[in-house]
PDB file of C-alpha atoms in Angstrom:
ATOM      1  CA  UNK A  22      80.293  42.277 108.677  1.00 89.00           C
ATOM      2  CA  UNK A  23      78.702  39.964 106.583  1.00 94.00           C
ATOM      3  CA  UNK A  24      75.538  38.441 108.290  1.00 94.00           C
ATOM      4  CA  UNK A  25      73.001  36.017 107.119  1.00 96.00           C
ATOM      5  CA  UNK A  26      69.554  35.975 108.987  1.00 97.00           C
ATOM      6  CA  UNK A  27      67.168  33.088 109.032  1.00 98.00           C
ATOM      7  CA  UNK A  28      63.410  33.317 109.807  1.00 97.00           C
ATOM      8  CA  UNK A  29      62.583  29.076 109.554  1.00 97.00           C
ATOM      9  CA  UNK A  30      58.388  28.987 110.280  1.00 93.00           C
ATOM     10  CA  UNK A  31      55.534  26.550 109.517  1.00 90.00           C
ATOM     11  CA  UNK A  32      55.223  27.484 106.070  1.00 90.00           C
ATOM     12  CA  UNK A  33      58.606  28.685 104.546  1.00 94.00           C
ATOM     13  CA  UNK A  34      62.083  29.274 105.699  1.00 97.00           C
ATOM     14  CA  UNK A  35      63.172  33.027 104.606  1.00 97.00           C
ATOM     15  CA  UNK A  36      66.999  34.042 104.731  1.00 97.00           C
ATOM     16  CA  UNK A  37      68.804  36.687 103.445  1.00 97.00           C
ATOM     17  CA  UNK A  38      71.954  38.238 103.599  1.00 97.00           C
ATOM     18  CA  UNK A  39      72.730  41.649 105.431  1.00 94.00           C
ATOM     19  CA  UNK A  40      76.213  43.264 104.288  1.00 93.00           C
ATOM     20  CA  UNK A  41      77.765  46.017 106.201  1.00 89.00           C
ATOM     21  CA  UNK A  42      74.058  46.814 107.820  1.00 86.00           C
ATOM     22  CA  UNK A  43      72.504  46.485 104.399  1.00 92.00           C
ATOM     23  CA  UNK A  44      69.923  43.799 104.161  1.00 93.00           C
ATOM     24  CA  UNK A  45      69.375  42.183 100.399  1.00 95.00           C
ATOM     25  CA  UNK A  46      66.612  40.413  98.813  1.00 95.00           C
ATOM     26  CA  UNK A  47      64.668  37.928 101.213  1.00 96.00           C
ATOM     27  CA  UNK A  48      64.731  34.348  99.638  1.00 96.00           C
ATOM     28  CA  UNK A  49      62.371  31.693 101.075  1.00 95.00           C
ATOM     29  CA  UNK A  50      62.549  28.121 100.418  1.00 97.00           C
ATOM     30  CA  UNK A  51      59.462  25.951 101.483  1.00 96.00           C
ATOM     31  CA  UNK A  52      59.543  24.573 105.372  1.00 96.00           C
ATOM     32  CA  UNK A  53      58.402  20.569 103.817  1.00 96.00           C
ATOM     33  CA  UNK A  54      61.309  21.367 101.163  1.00 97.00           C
ATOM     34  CA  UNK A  55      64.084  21.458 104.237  1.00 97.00           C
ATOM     35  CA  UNK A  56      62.752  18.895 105.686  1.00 95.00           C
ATOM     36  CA  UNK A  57      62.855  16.194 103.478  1.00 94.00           C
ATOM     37  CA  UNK A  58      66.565  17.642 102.625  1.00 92.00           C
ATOM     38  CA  UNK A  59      65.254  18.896  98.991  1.00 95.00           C
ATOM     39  CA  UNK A  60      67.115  21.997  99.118  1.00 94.00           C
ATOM     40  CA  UNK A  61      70.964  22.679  98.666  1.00 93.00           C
ATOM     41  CA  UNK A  62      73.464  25.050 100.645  1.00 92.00           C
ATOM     42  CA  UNK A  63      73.447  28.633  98.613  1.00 94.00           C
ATOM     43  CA  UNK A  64      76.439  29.705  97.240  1.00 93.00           C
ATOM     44  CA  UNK A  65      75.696  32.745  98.700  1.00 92.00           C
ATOM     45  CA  UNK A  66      75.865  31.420 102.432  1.00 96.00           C
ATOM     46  CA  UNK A  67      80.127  30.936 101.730  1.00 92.00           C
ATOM     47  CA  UNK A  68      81.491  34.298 101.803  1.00 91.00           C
ATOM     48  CA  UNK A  69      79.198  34.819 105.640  1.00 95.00           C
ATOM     49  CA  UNK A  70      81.050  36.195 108.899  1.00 94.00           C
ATOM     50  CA  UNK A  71      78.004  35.455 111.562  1.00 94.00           C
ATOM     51  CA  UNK A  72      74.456  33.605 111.358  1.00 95.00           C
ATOM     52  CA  UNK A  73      71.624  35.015 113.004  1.00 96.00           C
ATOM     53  CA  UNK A  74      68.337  33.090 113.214  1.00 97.00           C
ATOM     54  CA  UNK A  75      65.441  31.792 114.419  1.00 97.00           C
ATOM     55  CA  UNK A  76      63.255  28.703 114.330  1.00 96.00           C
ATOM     56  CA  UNK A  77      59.842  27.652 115.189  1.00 94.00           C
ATOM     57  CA  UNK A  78      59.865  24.759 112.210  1.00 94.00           C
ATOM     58  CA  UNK A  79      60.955  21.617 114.796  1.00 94.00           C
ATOM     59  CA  UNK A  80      63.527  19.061 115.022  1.00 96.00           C
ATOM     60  CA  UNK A  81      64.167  18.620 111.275  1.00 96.00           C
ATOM     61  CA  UNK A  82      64.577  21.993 110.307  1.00 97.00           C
ATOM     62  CA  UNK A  83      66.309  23.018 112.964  1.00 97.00           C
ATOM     63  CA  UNK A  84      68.657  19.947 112.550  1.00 96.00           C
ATOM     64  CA  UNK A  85      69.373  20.715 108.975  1.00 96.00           C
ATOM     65  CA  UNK A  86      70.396  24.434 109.376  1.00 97.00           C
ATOM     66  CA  UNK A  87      72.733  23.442 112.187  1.00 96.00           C
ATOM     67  CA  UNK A  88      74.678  21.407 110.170  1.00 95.00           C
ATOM     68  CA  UNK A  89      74.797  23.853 107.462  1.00 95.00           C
ATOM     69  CA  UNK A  90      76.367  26.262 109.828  1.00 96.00           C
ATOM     70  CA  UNK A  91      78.428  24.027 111.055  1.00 94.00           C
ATOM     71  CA  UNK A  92      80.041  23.813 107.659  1.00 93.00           C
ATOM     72  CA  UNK A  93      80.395  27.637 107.325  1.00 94.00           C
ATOM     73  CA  UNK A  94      82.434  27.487 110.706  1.00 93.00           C
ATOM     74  CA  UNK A  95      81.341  30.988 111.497  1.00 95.00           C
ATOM     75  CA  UNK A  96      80.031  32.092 115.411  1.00 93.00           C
ATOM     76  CA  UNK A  97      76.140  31.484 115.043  1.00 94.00           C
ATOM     77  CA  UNK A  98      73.592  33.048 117.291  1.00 94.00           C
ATOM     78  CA  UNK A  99      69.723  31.458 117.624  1.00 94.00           C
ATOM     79  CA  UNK A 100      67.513  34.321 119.150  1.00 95.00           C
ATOM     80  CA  UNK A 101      65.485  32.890 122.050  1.00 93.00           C
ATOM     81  CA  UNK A 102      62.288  35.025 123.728  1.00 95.00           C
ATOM     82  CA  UNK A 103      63.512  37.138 126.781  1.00 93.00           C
ATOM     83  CA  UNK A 104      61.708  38.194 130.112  1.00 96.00           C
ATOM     84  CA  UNK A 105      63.152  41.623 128.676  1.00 94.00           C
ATOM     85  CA  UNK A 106      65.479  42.804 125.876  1.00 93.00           C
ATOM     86  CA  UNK A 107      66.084  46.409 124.858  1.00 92.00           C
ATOM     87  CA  UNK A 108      63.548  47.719 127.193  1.00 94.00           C
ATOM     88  CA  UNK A 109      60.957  45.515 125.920  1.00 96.00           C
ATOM     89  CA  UNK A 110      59.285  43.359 129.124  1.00 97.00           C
ATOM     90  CA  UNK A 111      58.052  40.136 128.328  1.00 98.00           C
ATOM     91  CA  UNK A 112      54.059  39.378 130.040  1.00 98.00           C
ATOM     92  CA  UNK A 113      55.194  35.565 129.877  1.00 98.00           C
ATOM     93  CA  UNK A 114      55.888  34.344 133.559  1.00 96.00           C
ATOM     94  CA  UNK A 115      57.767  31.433 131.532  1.00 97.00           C
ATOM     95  CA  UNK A 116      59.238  33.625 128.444  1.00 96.00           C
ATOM     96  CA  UNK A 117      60.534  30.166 127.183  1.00 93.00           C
ATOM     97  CA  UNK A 118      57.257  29.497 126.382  1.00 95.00           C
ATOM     98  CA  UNK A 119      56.858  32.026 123.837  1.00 97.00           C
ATOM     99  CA  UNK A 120      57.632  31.268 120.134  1.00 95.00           C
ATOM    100  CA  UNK A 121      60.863  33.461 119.364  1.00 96.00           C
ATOM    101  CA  UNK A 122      59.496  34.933 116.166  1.00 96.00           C
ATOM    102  CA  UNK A 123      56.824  36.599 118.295  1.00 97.00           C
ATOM    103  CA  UNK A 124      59.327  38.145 120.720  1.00 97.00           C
ATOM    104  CA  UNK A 125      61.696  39.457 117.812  1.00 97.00           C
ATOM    105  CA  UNK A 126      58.844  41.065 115.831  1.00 97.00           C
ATOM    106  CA  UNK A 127      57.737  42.778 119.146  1.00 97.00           C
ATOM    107  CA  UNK A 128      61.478  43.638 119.409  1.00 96.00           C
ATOM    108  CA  UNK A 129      62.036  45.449 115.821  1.00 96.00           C
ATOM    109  CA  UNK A 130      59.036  47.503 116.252  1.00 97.00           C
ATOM    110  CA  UNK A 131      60.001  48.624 119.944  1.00 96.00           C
ATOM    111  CA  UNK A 132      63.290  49.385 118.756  1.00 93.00           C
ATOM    112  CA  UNK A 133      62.125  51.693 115.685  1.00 93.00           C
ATOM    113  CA  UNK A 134      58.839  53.192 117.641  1.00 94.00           C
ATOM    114  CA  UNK A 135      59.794  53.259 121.370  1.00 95.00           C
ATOM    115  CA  UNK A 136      55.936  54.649 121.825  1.00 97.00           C
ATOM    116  CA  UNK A 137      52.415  51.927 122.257  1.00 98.00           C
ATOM    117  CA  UNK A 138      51.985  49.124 119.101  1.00 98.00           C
ATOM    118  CA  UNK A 139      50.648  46.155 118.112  1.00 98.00           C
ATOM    119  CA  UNK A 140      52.291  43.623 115.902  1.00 98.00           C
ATOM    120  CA  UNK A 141      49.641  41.377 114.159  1.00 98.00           C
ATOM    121  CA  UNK A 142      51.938  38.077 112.465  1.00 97.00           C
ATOM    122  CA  UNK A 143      49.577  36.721 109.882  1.00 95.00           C
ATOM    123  CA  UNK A 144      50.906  32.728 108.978  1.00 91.00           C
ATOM    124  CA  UNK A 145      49.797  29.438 109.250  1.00 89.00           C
ATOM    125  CA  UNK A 146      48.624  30.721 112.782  1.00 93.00           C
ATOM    126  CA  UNK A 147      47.664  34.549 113.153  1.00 96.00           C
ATOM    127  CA  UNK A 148      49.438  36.221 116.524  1.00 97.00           C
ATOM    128  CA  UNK A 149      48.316  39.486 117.883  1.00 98.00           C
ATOM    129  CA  UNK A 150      50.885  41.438 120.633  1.00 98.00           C
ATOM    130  CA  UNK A 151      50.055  44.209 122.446  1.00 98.00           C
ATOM    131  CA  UNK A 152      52.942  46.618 123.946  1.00 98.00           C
ATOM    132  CA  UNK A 153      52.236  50.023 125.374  1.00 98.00           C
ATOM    133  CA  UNK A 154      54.240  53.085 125.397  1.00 97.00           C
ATOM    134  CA  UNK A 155      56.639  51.896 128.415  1.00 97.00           C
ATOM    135  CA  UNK A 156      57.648  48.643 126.272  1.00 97.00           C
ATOM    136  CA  UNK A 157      55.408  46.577 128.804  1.00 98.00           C
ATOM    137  CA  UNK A 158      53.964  43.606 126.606  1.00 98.00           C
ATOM    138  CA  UNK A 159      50.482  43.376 127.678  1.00 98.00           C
ATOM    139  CA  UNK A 160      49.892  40.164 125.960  1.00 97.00           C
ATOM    140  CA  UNK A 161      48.197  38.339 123.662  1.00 97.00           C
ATOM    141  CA  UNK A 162      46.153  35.990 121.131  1.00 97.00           C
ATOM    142  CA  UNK A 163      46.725  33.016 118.507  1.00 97.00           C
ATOM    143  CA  UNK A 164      44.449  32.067 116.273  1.00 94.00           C
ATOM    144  CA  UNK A 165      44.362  29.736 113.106  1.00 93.00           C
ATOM    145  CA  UNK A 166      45.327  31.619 110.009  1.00 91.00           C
ATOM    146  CA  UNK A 167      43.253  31.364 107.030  1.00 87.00           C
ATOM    147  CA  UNK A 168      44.426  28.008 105.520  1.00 85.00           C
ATOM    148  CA  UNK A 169      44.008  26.420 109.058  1.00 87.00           C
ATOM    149  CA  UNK A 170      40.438  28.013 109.163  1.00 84.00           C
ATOM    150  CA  UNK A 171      39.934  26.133 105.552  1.00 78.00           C
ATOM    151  CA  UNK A 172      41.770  23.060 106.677  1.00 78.00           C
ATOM    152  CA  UNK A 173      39.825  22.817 109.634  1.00 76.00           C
ATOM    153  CA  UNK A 174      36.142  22.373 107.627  1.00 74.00           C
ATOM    154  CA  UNK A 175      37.438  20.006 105.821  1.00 67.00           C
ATOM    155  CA  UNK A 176      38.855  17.658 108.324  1.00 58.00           C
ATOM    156  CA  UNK A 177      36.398  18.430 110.714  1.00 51.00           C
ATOM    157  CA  UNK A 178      33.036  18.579 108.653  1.00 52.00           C
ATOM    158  CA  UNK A 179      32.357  15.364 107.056  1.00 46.00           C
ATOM    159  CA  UNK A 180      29.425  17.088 104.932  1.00 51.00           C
ATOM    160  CA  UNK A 181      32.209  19.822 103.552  1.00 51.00           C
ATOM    161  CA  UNK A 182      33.856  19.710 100.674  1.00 49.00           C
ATOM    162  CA  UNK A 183      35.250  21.732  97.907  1.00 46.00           C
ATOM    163  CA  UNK A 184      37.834  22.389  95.664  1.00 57.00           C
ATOM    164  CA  UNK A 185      39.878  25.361  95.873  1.00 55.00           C
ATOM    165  CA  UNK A 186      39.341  27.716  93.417  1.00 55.00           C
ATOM    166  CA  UNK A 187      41.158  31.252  92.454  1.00 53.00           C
ATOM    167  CA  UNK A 188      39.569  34.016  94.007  1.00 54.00           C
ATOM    168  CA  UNK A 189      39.870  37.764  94.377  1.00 58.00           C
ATOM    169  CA  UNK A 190      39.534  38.057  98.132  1.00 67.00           C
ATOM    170  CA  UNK A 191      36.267  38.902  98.084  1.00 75.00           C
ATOM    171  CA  UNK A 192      34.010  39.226 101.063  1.00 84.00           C
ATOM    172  CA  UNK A 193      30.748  38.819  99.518  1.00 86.00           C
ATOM    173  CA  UNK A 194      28.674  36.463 100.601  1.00 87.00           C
ATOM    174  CA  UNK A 195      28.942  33.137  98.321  1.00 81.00           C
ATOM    175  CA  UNK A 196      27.097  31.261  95.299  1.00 80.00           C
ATOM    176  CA  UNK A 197      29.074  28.274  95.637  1.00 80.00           C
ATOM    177  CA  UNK A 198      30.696  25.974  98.891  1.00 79.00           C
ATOM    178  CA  UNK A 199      34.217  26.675  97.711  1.00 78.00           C
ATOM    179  CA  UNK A 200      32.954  30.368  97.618  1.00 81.00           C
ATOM    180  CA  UNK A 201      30.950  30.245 100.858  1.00 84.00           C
ATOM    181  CA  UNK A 202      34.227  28.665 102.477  1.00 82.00           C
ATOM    182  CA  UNK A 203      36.935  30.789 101.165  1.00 83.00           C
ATOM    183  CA  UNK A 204      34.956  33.863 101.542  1.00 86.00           C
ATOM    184  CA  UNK A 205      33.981  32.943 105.348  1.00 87.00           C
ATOM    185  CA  UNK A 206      37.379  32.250 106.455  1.00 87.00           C
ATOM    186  CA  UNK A 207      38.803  35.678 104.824  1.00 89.00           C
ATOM    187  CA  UNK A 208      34.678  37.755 106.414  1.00 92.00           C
ATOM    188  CA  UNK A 209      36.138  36.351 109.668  1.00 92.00           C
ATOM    189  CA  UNK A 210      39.824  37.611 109.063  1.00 93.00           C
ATOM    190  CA  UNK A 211      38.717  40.517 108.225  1.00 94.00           C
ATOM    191  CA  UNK A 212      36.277  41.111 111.510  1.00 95.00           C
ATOM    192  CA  UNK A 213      39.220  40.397 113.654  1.00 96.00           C
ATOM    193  CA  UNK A 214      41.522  42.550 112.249  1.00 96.00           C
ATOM    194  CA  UNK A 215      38.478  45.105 112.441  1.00 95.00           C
ATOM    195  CA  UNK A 216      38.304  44.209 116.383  1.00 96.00           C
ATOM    196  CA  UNK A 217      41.739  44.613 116.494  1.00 97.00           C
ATOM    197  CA  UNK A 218      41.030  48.151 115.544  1.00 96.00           C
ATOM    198  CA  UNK A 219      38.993  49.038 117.932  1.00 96.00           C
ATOM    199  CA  UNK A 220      40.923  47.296 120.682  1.00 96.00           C
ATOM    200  CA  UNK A 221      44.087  49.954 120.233  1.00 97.00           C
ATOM    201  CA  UNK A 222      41.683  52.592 120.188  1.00 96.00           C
ATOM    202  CA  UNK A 223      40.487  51.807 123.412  1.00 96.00           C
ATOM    203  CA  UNK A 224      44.172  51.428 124.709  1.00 96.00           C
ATOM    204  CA  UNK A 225      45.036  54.252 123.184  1.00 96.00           C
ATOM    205  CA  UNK A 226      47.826  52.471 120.853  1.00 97.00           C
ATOM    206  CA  UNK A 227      48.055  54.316 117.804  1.00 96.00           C
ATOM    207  CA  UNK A 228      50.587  51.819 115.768  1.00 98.00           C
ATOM    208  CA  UNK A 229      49.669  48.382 114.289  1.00 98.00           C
ATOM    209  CA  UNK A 230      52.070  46.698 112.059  1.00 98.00           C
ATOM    210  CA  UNK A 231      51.261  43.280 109.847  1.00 98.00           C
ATOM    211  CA  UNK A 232      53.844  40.945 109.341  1.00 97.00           C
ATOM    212  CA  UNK A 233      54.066  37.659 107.931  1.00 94.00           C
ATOM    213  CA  UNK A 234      53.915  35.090 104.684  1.00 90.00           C
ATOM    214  CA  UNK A 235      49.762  36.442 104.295  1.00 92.00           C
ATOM    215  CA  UNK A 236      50.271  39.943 105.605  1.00 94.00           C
ATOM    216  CA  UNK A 237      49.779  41.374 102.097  1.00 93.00           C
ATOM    217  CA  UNK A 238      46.555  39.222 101.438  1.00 90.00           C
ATOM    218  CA  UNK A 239      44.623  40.822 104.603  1.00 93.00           C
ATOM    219  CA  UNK A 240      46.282  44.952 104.709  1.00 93.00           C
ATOM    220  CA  UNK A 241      43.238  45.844 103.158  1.00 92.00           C
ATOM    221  CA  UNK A 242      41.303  44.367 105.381  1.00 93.00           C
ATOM    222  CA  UNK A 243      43.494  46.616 108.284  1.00 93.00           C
ATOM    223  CA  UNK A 244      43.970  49.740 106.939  1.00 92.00           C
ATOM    224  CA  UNK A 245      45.445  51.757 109.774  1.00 91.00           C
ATOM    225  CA  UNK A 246      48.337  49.253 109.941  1.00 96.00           C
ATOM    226  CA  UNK A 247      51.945  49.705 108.475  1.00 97.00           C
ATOM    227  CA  UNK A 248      53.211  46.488 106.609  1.00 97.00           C
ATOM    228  CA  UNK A 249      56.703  45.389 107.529  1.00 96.00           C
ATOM    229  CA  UNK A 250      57.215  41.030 106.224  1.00 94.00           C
ATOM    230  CA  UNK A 251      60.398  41.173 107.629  1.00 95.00           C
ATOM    231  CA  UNK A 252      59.727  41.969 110.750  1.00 96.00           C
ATOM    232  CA  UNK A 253      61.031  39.156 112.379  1.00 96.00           C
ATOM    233  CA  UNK A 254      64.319  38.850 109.875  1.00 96.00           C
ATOM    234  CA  UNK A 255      64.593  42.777 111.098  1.00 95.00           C
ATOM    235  CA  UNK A 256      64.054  42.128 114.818  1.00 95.00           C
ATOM    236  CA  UNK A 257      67.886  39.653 114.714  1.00 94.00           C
ATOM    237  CA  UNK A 258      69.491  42.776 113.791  1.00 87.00           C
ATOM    238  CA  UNK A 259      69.737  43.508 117.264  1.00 75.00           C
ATOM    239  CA  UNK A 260      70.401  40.360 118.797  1.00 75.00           C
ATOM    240  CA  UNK A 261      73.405  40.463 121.033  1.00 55.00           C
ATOM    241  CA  UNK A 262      75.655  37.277 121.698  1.00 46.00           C
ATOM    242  CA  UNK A 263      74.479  37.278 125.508  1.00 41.00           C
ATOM    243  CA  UNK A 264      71.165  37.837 125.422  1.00 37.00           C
ATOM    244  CA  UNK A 265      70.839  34.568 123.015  1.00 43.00           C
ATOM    245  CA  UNK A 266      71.184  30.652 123.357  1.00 44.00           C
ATOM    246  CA  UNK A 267      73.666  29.016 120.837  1.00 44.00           C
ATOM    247  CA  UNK A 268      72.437  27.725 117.826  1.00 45.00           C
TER     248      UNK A 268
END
């Protein structure tokens, strides 16, 4: 089977193809990019049996993919959040509610662990789930990631302004307002990852995992946690045709 997987968030839209259970290189196109129809139909998405995705990019997105698999005229399945999949039990009353990405990172992890985790998604918005060992989702929290921190001072605080500069994740305190800026939002990053910490030891979850496009950027900021991107590209894997809506 021949299976392409789509992850379409804020930021990018990442896709790749998994042959005969053997996923390839991740491509990612920019999320503005699809939605002003800038990008063209891969090759590569011809010789696919199945699509597997999911979407939290809107109406656009979302419209252009389904008429690109409506072209490859293969079955197509869009992974919605469940009240429970897998032995995974949603703490949404309303698991509708719940951005699908969240629910399928939660879902690869429980699948490969089966034991107490946490699944922190840094992206445009930073998501923090907590499961314990009996697959019980205990909740939990979304925050602005760090260019929404940024973007937030500047459209909020008239006196603020800077230009971006290239900087070596540093933590120090700053010498300049681009520096004092950048290096706040990643200090406060940083302390909630650190409070994240100390949260799991007090439930007694031993496993964090970081996922997501700025993942890499803040692991060293977390470093009990395991780094998995693809979480949510690995969580369709094991989507089944009835426990997902059409796409």
């Amino acid at each position: 089977m021949v299976v392409l997987e789509i992850d379409a968030g804020n930021t990018f839209v990442k896709w790749r193809i998994r042959c005969q259970g053997r996923p390839q290189a991740v491509q990612r196109w920019l999320t503005q990019d699809v939605r002003e129809g800038r990008v063209l139909l891969p090759e590569d998405w011809s010789g696919v049996q199945q699509v597997r995705w999911v979407s939290v990019a809107g109406d656009k997105v979302d419209h252009w993919l389904q008429t690109a698999f409506q072209a490859l005229a293969v079955p197509v399945v869009r992974a919605v959040a469940r009240d429970q999949q897998s032995g995974l039990k949603n703490a949404y009353q309303n698991p509708r509610q719940m951005g699908a990405d969240r629910w399928l990172a939660m879902l690869a992890v429980w699948q490969q662990l089966q034991d107490a985790f946490c699944v922190i998604d840094v992206g445009s918005a930073v998501t923090v789930d907590l499961v314990d060992r009996q697959g019980r989702h205990l909740g939990g929290y979304i925050l602005p990631g760090l260019r929404l921190l940024q973007q937030s001072l500047l459209g909020q605080t008239a006196g603020v302004r800077w230009q971006t500069t290239e900087t070596d994740g540093s933590l120090v305190p700053g010498d300049s307002t681009a520096a004092c800026v950048e290096n706040g939002c990643r200090y406060q990053m940083a302390a909630l990852l650190q409070y994240v910490e100390q949260d799991c030891r007090a439930r007694n979850i031993r496993h964090i995992w970081l996922t997501g496009g700025d993942a890499s950027r803040v692991a060293s900021w977390c470093p009990q946690a395991m780094l998995q991107e693809t979480l949510v590209l690995d969580g369709l894997q094991g989507l089944e045709q009835d426990l997902c809506g059409a796409g």
